[in-house]
Coordinates of C-alpha atoms and ligand atoms in Angstrom, one line a residue:
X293 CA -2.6 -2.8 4.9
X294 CA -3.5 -4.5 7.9
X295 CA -5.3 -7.4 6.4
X296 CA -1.9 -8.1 4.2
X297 CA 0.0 -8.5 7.4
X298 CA -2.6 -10.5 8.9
X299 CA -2.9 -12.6 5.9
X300 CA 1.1 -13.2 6.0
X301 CA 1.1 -14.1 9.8
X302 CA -1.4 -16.8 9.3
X303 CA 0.3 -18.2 6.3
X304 CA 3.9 -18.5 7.9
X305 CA 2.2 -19.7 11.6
X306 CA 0.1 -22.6 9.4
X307 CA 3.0 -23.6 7.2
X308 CA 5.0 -24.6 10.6
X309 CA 1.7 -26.1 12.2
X310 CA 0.2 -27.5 9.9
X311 CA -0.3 -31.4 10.3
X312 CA -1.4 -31.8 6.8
X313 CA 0.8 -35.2 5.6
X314 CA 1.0 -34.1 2.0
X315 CA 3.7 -31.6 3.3
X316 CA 6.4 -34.6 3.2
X317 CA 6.1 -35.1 -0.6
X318 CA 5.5 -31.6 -1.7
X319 CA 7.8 -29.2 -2.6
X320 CA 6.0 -26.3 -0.3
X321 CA 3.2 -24.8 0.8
X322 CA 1.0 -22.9 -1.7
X323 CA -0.1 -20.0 0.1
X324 CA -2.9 -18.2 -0.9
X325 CA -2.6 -15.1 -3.1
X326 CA -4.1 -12.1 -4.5
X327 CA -5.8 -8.8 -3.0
X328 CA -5.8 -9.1 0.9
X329 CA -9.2 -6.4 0.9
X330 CA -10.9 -8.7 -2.1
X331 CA -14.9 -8.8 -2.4
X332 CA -14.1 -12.0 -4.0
X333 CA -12.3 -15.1 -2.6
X334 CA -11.8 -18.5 -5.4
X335 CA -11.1 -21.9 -3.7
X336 CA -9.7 -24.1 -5.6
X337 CA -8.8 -27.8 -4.6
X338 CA -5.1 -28.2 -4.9
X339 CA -1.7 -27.2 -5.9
X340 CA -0.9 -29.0 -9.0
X341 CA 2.4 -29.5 -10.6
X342 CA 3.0 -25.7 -11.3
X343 CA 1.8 -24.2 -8.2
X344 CA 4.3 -26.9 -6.5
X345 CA 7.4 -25.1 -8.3
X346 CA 6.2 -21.7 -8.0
X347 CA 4.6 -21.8 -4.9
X348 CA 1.6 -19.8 -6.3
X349 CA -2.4 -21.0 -6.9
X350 CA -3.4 -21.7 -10.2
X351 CA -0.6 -20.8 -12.4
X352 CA -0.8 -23.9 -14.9
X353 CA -3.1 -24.2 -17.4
X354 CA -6.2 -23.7 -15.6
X355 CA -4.7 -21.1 -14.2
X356 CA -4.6 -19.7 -17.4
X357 CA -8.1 -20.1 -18.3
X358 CA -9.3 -18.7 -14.7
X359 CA -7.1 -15.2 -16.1
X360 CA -9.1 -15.0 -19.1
X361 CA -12.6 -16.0 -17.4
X362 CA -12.0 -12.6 -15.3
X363 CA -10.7 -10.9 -17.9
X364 CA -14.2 -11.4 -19.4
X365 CA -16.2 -10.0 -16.4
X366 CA -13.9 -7.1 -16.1
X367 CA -11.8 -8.5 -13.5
X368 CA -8.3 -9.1 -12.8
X369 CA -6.4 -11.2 -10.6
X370 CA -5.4 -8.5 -8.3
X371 CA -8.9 -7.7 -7.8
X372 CA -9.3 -11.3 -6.1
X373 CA -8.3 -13.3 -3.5
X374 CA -7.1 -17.4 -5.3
X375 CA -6.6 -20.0 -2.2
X376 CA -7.0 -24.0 -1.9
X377 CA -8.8 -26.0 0.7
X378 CA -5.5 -28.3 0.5
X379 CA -2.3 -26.2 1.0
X380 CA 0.5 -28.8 -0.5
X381 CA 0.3 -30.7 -3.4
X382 CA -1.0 -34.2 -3.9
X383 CA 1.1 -36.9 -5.7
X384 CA -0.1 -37.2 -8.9
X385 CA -2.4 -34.7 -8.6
X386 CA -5.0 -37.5 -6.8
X387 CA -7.5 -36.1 -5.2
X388 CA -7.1 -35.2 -1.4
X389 CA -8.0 -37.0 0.9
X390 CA -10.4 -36.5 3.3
X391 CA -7.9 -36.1 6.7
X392 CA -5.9 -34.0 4.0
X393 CA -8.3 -31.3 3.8
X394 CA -9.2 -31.8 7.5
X395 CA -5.3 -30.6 8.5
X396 CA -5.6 -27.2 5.9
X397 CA -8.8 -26.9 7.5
X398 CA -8.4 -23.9 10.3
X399 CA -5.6 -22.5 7.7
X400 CA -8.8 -21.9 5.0
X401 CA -11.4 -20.2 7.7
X402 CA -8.6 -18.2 9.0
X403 CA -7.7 -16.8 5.4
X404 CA -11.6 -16.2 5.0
X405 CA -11.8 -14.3 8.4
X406 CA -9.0 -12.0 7.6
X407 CA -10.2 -10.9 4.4
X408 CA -14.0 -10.7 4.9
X409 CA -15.0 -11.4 1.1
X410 CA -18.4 -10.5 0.4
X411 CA -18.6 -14.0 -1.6
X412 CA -16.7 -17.1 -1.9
X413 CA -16.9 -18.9 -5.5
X414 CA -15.7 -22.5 -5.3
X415 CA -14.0 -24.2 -7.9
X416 CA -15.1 -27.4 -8.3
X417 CA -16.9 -29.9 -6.3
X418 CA -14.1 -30.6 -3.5
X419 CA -14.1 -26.9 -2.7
X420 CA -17.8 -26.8 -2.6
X421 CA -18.2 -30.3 -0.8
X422 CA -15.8 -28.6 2.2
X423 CA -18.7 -26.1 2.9
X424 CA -21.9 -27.7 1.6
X425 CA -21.5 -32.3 1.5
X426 CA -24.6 -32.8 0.3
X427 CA -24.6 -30.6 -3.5
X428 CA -24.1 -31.8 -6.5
X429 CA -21.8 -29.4 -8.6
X430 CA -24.0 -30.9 -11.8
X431 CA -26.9 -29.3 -10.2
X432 CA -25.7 -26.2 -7.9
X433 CA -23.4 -24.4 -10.4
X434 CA -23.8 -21.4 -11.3
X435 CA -26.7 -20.5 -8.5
X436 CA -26.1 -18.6 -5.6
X437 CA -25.9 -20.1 -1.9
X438 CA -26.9 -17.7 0.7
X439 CA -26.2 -19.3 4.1
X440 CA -24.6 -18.6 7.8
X441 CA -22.2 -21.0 8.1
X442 CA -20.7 -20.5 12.0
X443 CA -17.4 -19.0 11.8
X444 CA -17.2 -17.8 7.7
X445 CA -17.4 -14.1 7.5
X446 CA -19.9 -14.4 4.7
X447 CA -23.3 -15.9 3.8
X448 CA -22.7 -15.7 0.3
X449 CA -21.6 -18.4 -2.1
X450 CA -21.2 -19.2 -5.7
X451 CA -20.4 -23.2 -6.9
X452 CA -18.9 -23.0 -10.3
X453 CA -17.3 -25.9 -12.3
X454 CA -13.2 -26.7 -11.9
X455 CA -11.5 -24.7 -14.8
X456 CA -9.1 -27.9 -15.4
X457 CA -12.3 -30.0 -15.7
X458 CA -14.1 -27.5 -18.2
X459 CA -10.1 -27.0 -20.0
X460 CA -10.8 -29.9 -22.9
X461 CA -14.7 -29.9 -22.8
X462 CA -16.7 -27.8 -24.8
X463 CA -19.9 -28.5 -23.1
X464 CA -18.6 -27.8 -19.7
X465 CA -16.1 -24.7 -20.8
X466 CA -19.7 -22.9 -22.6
X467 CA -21.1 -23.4 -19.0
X468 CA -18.1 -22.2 -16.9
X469 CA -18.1 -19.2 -19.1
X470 CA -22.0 -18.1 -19.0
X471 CA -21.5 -18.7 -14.9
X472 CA -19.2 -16.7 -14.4
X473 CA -21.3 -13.7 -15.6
X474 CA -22.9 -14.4 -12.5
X475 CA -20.1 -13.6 -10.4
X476 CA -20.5 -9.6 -11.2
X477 CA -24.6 -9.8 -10.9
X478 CA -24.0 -11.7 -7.0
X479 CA -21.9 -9.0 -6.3
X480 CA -24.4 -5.7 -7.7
X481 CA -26.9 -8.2 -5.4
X482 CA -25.1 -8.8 -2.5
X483 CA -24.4 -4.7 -2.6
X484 CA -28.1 -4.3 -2.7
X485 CA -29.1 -6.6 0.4
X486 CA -26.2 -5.0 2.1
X487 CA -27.8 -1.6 1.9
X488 CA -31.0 -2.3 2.8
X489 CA -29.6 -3.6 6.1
X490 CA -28.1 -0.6 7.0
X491 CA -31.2 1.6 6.2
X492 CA -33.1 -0.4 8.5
X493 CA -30.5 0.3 11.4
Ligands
URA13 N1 -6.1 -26.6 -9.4 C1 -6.4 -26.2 -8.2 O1 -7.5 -26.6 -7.7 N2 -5.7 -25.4 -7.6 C2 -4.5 -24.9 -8.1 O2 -3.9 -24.1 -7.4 C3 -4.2 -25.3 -9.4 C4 -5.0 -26.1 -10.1

């Protein structure tokens, strides 16, 4: 599959170029993973202590809950594509910091050009702050953003809440849960608007 080849160069060229200073204290990069051809690309914020050992996104306990959140829209993790705006792990789990998440920056946008995902849900505010400064996740969650960004191969995007925020509160877990029914009815959506643009050709 050419994208998986693709998707592999940029990953090995980024993890030798990449200025990013969290590489000194992490363990190694977290590449991104999942289906190369996915209509769907997560962005998460981080690695956390887990993905640092296994080199892999999100296999912790959010991880966990992100599985079962697909599982309940009829999707698996090899149906998507799971990547991070920062590549390496922060101490502590801090958040990153700005010039952090400037350094992974070109490593994200070449990830979202090779796979050409029809949308891009964000997980949490940091991922959707990258794209969009000025929402608030308290407000945009859950509703679809349609807009050209130059250079991102899609127009399409869906905020949602951080599965580790919405882990140990009810409240916020309820509302992760009913949003992510909206990931499916984005997609039957953005299948719609696709066609029409082709009959009009
Ligand atoms: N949280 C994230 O944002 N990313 C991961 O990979 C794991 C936890």
């Amino acid at each position: 599959m050419a994208e998986a080849s693709e998707l592999q160069s940029i990953h090995e060229r980024w993890a030798q170029d990449c200025t990013c200073e969290l590489k000194a204290t992490a363990t190694q990069a977290v590449f991104g993973n999942g289906n190369p051809s996915a209509k769907v690309v997560f962005i998460g914020e981080a690695p956390g202590k887990n993905e640092d050992i296994q080199g892999i996104p999100f296999v912790g306990a959010a991880g966990k809950f992100l599985n079962e959140m697909l599982e309940s829209i009829d999707m698996k993790r090899e149906d998507v594509y799971i990547t991070n705006i920062v590549k390496y792990r922060p101490p502590n789990n801090r958040d990153p910091e700005p010039e952090e998440k400037e350094a992974c920056k070109a490593w994200l946008h070449e990830e979202l050009q090779a796979i050409k995902p029809s949308l891009v849900v964000f997980l949490g505010r940091h991922s959707m702050n990258h794209f969009f400064p000025d929402l608030k996740i308290s407000h945009a969650h859950g509703k679809l953003v349609i807009k050209h960004i130059p250079g991102i191969p899609t127009q399409y995007f869906l905020p949602l809440y951080h599965p580790a925020a919405a882990l140990y509160n009810g409240g916020l877990r309820a509302e992760l849960l009913e949003d992510f029914k909206k990931i499916p009815l984005a997609l039957k959506k953005i299948a719609e608007e696709n066609l029409k643009e082709s009959s009009l050709l």
